[in-house]
PDB file of C-alpha atoms in Angstrom:
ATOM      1  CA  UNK A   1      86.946  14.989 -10.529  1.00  0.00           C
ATOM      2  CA  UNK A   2      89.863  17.135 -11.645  1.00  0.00           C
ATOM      3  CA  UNK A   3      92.254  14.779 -13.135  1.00  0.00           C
ATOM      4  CA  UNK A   4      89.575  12.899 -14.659  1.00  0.00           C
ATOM      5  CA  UNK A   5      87.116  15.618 -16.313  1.00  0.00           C
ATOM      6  CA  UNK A   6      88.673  18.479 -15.898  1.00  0.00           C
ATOM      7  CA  UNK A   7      92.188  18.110 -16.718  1.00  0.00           C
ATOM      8  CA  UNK A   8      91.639  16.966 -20.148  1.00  0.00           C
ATOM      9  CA  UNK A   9      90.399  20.081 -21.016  1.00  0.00           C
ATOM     10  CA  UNK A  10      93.690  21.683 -20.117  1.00  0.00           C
ATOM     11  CA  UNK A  11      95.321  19.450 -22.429  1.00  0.00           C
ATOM     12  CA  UNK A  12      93.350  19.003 -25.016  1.00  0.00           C
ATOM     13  CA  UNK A  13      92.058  22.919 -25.934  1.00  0.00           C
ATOM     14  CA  UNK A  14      95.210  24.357 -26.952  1.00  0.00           C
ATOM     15  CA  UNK A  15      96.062  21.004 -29.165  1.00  0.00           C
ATOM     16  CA  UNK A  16      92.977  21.765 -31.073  1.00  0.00           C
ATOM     17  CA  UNK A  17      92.809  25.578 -31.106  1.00  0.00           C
ATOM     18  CA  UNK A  18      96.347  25.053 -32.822  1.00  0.00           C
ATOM     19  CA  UNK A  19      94.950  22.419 -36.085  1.00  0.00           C
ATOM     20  CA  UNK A  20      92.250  25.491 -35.732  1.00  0.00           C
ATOM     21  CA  UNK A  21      95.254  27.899 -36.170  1.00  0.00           C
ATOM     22  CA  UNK A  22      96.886  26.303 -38.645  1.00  0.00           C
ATOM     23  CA  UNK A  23      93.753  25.884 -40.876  1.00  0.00           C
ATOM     24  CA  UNK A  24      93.799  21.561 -40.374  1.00  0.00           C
ATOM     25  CA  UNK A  25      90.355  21.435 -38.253  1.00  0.00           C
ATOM     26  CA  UNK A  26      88.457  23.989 -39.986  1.00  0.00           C
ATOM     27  CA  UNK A  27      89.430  21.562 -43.563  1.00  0.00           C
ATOM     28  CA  UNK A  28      88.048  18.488 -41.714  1.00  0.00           C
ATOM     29  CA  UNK A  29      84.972  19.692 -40.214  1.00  0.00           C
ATOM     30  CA  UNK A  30      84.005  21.518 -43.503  1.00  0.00           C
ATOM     31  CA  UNK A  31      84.592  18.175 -45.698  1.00  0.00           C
ATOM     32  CA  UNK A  32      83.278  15.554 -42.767  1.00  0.00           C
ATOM     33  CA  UNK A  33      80.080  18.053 -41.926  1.00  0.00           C
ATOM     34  CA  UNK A  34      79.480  18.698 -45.293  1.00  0.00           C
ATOM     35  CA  UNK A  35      79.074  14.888 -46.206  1.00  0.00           C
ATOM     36  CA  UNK A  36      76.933  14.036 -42.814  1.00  0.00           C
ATOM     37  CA  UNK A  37      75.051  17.038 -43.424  1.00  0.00           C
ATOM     38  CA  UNK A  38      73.985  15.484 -46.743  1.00  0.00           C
ATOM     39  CA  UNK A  39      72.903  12.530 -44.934  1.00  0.00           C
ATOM     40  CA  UNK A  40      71.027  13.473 -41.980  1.00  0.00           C
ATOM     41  CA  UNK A  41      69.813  17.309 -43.695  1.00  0.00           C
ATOM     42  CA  UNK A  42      71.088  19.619 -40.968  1.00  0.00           C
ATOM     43  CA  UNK A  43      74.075  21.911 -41.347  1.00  0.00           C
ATOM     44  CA  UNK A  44      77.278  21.104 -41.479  1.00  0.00           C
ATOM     45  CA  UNK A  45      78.592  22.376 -38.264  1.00  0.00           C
ATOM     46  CA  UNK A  46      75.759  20.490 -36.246  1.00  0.00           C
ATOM     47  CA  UNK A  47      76.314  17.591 -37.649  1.00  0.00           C
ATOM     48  CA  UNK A  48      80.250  17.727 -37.288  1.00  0.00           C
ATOM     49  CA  UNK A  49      79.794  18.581 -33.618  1.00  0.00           C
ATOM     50  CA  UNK A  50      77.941  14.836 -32.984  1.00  0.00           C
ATOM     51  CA  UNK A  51      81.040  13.271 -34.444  1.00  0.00           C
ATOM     52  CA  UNK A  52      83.017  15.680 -32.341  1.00  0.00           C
ATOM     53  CA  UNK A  53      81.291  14.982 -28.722  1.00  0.00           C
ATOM     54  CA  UNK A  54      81.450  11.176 -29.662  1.00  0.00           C
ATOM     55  CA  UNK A  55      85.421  11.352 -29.678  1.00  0.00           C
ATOM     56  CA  UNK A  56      86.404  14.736 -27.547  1.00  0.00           C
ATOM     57  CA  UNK A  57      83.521  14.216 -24.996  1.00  0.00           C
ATOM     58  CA  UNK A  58      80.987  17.375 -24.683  1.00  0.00           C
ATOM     59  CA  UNK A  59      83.348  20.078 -22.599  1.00  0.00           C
ATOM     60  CA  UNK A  60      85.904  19.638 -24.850  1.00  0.00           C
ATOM     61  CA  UNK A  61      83.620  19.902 -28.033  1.00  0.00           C
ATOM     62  CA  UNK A  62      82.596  22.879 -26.593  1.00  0.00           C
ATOM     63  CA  UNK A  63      86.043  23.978 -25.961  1.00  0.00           C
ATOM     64  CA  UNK A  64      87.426  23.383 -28.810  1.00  0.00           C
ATOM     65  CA  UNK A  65      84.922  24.923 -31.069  1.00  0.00           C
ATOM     66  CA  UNK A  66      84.803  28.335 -29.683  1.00  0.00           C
ATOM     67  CA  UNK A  67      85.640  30.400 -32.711  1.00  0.00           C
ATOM     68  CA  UNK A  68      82.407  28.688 -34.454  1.00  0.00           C
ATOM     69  CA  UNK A  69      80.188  29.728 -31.554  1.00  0.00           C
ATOM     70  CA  UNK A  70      81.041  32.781 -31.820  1.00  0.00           C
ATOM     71  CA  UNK A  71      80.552  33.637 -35.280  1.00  0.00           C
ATOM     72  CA  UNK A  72      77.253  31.522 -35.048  1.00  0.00           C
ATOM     73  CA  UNK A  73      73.533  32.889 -33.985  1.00  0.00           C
ATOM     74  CA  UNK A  74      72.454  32.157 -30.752  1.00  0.00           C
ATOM     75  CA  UNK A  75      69.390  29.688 -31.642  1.00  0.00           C
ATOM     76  CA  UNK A  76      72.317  27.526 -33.366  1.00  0.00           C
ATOM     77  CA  UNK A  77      74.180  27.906 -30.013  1.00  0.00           C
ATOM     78  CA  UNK A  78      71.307  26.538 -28.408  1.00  0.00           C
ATOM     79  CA  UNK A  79      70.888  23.471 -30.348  1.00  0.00           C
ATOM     80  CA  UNK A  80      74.283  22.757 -29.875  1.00  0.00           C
ATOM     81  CA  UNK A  81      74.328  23.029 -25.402  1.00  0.00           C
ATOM     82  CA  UNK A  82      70.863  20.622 -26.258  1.00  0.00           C
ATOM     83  CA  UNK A  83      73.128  18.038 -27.798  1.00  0.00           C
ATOM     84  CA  UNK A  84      76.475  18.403 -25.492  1.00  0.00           C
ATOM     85  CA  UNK A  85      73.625  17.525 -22.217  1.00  0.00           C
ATOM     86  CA  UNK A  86      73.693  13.618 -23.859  1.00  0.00           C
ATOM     87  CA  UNK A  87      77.297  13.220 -24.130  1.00  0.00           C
ATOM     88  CA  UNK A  88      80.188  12.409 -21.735  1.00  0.00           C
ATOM     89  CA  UNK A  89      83.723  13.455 -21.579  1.00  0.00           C
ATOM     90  CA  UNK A  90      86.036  11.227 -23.430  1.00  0.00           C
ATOM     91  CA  UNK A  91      87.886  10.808 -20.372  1.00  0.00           C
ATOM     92  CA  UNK A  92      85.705   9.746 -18.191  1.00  0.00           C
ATOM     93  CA  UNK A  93      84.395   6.682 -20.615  1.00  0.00           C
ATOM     94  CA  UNK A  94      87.434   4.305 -19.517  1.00  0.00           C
ATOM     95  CA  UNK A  95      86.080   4.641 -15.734  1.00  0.00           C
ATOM     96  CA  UNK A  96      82.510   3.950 -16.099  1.00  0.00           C
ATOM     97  CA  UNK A  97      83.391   0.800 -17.848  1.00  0.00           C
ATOM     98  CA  UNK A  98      84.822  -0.488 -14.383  1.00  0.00           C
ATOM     99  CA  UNK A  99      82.063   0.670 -12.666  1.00  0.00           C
ATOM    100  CA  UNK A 100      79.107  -0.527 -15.191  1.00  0.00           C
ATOM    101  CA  UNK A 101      78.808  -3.185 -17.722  1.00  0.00           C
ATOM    102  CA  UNK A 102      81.192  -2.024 -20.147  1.00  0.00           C
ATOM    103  CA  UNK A 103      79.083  -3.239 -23.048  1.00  0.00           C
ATOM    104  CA  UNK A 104      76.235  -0.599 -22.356  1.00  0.00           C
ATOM    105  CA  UNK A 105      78.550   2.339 -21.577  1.00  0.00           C
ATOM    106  CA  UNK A 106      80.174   1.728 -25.384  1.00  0.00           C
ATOM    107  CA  UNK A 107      76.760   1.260 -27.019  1.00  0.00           C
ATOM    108  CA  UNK A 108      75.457   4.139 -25.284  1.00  0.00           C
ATOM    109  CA  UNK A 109      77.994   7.064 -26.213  1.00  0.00           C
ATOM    110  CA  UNK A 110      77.318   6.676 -30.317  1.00  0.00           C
ATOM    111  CA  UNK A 111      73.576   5.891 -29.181  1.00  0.00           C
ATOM    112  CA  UNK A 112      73.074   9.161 -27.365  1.00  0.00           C
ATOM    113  CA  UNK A 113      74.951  11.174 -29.951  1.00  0.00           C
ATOM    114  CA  UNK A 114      72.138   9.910 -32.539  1.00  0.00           C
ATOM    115  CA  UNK A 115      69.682  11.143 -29.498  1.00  0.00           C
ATOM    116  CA  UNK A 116      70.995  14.461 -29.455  1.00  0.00           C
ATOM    117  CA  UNK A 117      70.679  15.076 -32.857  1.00  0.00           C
ATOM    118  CA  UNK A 118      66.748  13.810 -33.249  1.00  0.00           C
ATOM    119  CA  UNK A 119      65.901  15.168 -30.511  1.00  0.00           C
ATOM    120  CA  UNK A 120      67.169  18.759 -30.725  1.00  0.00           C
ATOM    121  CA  UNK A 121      66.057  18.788 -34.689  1.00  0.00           C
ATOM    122  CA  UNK A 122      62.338  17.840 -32.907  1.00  0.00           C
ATOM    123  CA  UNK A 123      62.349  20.147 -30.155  1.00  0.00           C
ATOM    124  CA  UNK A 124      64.469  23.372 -31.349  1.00  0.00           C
ATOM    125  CA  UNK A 125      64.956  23.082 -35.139  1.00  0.00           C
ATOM    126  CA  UNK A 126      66.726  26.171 -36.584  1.00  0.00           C
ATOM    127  CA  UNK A 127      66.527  27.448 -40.230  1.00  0.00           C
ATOM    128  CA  UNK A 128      70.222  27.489 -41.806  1.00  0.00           C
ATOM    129  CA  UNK A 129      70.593  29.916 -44.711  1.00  0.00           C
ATOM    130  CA  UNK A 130      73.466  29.037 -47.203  1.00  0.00           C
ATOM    131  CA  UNK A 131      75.315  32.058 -46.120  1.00  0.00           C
ATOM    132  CA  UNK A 132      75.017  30.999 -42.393  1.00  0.00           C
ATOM    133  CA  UNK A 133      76.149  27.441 -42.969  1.00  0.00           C
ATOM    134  CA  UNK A 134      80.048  28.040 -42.836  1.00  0.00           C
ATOM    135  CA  UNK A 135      82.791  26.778 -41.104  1.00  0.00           C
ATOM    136  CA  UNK A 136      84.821  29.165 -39.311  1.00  0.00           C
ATOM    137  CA  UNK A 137      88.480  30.065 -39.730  1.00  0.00           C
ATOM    138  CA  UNK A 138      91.081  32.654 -38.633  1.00  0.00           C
ATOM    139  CA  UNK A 139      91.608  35.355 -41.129  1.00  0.00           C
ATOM    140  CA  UNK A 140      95.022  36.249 -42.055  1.00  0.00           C
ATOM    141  CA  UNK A 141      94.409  40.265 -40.919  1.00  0.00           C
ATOM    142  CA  UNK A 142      93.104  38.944 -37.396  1.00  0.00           C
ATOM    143  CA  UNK A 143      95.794  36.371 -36.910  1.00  0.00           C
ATOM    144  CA  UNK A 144      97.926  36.749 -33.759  1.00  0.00           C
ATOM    145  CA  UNK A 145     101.637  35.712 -33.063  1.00  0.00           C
ATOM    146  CA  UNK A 146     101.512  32.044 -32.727  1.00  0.00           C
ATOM    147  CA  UNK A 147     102.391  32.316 -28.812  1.00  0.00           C
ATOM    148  CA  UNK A 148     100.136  35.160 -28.254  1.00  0.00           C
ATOM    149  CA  UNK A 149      97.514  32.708 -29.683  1.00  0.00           C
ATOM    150  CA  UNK A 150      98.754  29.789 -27.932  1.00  0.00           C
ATOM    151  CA  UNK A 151      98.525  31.766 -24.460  1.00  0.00           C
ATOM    152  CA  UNK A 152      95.196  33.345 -25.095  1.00  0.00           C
ATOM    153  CA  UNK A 153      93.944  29.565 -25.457  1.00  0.00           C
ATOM    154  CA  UNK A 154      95.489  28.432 -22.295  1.00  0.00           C
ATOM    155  CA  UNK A 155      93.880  31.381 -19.993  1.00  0.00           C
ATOM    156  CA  UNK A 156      90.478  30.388 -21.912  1.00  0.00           C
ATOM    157  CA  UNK A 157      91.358  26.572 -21.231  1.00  0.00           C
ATOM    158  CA  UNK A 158      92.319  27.472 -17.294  1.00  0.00           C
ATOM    159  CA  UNK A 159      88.200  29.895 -17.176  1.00  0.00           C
ATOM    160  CA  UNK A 160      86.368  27.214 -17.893  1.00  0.00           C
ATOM    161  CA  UNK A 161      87.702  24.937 -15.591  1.00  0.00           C
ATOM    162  CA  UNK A 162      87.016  27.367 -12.946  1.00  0.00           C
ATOM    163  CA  UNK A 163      83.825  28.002 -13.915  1.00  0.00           C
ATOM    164  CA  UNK A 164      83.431  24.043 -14.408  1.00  0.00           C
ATOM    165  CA  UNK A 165      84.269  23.928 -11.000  1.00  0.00           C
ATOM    166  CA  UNK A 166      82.752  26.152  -9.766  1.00  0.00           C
ATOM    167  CA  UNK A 167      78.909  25.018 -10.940  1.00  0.00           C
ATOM    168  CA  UNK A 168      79.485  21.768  -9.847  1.00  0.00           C
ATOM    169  CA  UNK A 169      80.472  22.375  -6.175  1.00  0.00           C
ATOM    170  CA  UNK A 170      77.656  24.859  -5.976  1.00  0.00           C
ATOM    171  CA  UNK A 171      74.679  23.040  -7.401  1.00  0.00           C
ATOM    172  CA  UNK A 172      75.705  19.808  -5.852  1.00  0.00           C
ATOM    173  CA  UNK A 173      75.907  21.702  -2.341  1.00  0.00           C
ATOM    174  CA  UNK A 174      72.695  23.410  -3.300  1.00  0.00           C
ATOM    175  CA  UNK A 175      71.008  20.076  -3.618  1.00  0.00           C
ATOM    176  CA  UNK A 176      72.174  18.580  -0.664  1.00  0.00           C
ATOM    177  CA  UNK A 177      70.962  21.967   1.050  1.00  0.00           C
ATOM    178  CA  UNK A 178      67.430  21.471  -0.358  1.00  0.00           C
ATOM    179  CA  UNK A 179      67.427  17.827   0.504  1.00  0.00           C
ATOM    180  CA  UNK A 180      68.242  18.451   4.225  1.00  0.00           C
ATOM    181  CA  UNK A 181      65.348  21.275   4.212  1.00  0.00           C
ATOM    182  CA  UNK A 182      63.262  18.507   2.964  1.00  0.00           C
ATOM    183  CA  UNK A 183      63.942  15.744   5.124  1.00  0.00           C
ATOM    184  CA  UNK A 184      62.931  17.811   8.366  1.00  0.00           C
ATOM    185  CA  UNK A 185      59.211  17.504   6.575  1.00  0.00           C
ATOM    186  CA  UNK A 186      59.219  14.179   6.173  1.00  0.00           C
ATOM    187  CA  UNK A 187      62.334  11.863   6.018  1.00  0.00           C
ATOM    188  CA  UNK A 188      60.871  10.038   2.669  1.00  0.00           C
ATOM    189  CA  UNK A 189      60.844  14.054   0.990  1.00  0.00           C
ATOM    190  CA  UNK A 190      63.893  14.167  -1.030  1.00  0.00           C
ATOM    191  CA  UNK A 191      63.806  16.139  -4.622  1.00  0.00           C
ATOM    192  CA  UNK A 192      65.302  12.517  -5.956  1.00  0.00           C
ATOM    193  CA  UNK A 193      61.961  10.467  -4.688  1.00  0.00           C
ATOM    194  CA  UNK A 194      60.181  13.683  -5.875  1.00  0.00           C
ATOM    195  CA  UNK A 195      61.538  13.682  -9.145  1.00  0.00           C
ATOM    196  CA  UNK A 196      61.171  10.001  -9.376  1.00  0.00           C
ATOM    197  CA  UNK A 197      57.430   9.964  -8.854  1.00  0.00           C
ATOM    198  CA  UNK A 198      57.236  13.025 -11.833  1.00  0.00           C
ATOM    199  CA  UNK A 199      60.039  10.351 -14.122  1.00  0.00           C
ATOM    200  CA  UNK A 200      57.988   7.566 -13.389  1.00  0.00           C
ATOM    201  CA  UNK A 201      55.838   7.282 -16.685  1.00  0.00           C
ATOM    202  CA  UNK A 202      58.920   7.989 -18.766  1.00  0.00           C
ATOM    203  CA  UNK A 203      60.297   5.243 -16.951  1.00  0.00           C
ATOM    204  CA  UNK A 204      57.289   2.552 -17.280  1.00  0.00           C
ATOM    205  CA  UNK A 205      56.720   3.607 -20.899  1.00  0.00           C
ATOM    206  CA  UNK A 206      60.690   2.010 -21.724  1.00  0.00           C
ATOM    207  CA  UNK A 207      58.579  -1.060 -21.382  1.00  0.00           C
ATOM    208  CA  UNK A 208      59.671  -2.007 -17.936  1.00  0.00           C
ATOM    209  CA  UNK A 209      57.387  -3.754 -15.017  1.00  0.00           C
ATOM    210  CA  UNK A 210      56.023  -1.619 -12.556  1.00  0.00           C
ATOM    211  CA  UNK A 211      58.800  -2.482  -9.771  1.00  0.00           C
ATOM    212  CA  UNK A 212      62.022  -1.786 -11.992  1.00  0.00           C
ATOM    213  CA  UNK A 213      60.368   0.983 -13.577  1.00  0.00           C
ATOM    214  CA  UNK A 214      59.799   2.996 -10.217  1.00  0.00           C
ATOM    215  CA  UNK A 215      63.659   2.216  -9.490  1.00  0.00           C
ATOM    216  CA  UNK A 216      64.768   3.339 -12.483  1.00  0.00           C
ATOM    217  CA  UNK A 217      62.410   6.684 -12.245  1.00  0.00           C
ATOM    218  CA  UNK A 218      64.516   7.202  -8.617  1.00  0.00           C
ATOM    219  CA  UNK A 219      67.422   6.479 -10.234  1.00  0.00           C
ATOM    220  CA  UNK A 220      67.017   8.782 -13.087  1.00  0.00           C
ATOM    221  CA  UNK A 221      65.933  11.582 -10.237  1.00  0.00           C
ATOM    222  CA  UNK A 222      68.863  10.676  -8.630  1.00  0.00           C
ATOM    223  CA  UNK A 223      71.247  11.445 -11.428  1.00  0.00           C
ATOM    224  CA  UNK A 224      69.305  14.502 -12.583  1.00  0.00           C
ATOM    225  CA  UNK A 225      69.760  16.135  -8.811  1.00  0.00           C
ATOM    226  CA  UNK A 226      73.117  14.647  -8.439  1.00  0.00           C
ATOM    227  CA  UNK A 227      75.269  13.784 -11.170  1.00  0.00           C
ATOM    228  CA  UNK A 228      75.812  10.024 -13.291  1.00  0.00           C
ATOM    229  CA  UNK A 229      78.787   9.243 -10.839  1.00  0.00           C
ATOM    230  CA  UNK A 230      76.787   8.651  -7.753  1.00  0.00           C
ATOM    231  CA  UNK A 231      74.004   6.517  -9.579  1.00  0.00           C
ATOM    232  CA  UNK A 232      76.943   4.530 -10.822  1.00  0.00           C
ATOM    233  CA  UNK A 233      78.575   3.942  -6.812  1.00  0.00           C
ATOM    234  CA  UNK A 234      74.782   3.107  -5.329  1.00  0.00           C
ATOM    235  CA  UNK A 235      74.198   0.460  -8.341  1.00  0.00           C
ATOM    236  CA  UNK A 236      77.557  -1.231  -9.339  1.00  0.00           C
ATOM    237  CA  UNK A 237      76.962  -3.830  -6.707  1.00  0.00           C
ATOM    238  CA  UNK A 238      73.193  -4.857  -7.870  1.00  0.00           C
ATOM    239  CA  UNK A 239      73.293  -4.745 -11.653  1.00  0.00           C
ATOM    240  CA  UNK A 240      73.457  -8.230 -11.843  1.00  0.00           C
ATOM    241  CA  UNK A 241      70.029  -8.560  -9.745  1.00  0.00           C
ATOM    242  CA  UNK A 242      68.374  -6.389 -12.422  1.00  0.00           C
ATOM    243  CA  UNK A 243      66.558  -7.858 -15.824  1.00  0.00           C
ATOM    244  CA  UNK A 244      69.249  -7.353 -19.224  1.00  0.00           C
ATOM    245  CA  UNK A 245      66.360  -4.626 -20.694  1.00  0.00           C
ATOM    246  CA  UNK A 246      66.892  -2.801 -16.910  1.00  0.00           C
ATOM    247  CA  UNK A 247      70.431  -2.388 -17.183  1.00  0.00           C
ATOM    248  CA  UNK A 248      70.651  -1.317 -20.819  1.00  0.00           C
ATOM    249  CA  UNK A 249      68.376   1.270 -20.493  1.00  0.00           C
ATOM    250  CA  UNK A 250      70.084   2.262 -17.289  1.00  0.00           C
ATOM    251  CA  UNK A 251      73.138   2.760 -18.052  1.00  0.00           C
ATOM    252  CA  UNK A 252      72.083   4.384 -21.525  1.00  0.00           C
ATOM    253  CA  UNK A 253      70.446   7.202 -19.561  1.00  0.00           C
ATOM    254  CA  UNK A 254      72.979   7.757 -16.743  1.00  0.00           C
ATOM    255  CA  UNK A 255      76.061   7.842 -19.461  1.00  0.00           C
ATOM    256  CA  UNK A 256      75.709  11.807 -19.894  1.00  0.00           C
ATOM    257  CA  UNK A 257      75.922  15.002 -18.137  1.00  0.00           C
ATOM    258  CA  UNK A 258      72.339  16.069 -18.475  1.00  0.00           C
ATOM    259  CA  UNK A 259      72.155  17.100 -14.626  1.00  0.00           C
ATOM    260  CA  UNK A 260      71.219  20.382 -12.402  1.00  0.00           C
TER     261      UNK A 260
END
């Protein structure tokens, strides 16, 4: 989990907090937003950060954008953690493609991008003023010693991985926790057969019969409680048994990080 998700962001933060310090990524999000953002209506930084979580994966869109979250509002903030739930680290893309048809995985990173930015615009749009809708730079009076800089974004880099980290191993152990509680009820209680019953119209409206539709709802509980990893072990070996529409929208909804 570490060398594949983690220590990317490590690497990859300070590379783009220097193009941010040298004035390069604040030029191409401003020109690149600013035509999308014609397109699709929504500002220019919103827009960008689709493009962004498509190539850099959602941590490290997150990462590597932290001087525009902080000089943004926190309803634009919002929007923003809605969209990074539907993406996928960069990293990780090569080694669900050996663990799911590969085919899916590649449609499904631009696909859920697209999602992210309906959806959110549907569920949480924000009003962008013309003053609001900037992209931010360093000034020249609060500009630090290039080394001072480049140190202050490796200690920020080296946080979030703990707190990464830390999240994981404690919601995952929380789940498991519940799950054992659960279990001493009635060994068929588990919050993944829970959830699956409470996913199962979502599932059956995707226009699946009633028997693939009820696995998929367990699967998607699975994966919500869990993370996309261990729906990817407990199916790799029956894809083939499922229908082409099954596995498509499968692995379309497991490719993110949308999880407890």
């Amino acid at each position: 989990f570490f060398t594949s998700a983690l220590l990317p962001i490590i690497m990859i933060v300070p590379l783009f907090d220097i193009l941010t310090y040298i004035g390069v990524l604040p030029f191409v999000i401003k020109w690149i937003g600013k035509g999308l953002a014609f397109i699709t209506r929504t500002p220019k930084f919103e827009t960008f950060f689709a493009i962004e979580m498509m190539f850099l994966g959602n941590t490290e869109a997150l990462a590597v954008s932290t001087l525009q979250l902080k000089q943004m509002k926190a309803e634009r903030n919002l929007t923003l953690a809605m969209m990074s739930m539907s993406c996928v680290t960069a990293a990780l893309i090569g080694v669900y493609t050996h663990m799911m048809p590969a085919a899916y995985i590649l449609t499904a990173v631009p696909l859920n991008c697209i999602n992210a930015l309906i959806v959110t615009n549907i569920l949480h749009p924000v009003r962008v003023s013309a003053a609001e809708d900037i992209v931010a730079k360093i000034d020249s009076a609060e500009r630090q010693p290039f080394f001072s800089f480049l140190g202050s974004s490796i200690i920020g880099a080296g946080r979030l991985v703990l707190i990464i980290c830390a999240n994981v191993i404690a919601f995952v152990a929380l789940a498991a926790l519940i799950d054992k509680l659960l279990v001493l009820i009635h060994p068929s209680i588990t919050l993944e057969n829970i959830l699956g019953c409470i996913l199962f119209p979502c599932a059956w409206l995707r226009g699946l019969d009633t028997g693939e539709a009820f696995q998929l709802a367990q699967y998607m509980g699975t994966k919500l409680i869990t993370n996309e990893f261990v729906v990817m072990l407990s199916v790799q070996d029956s894809m083939a048994g499922f229908s082409t529409h099954m596995q498509g929208v499968l692995t379309v909804f497991i490719t993110s990080f949308a999880n407890f």
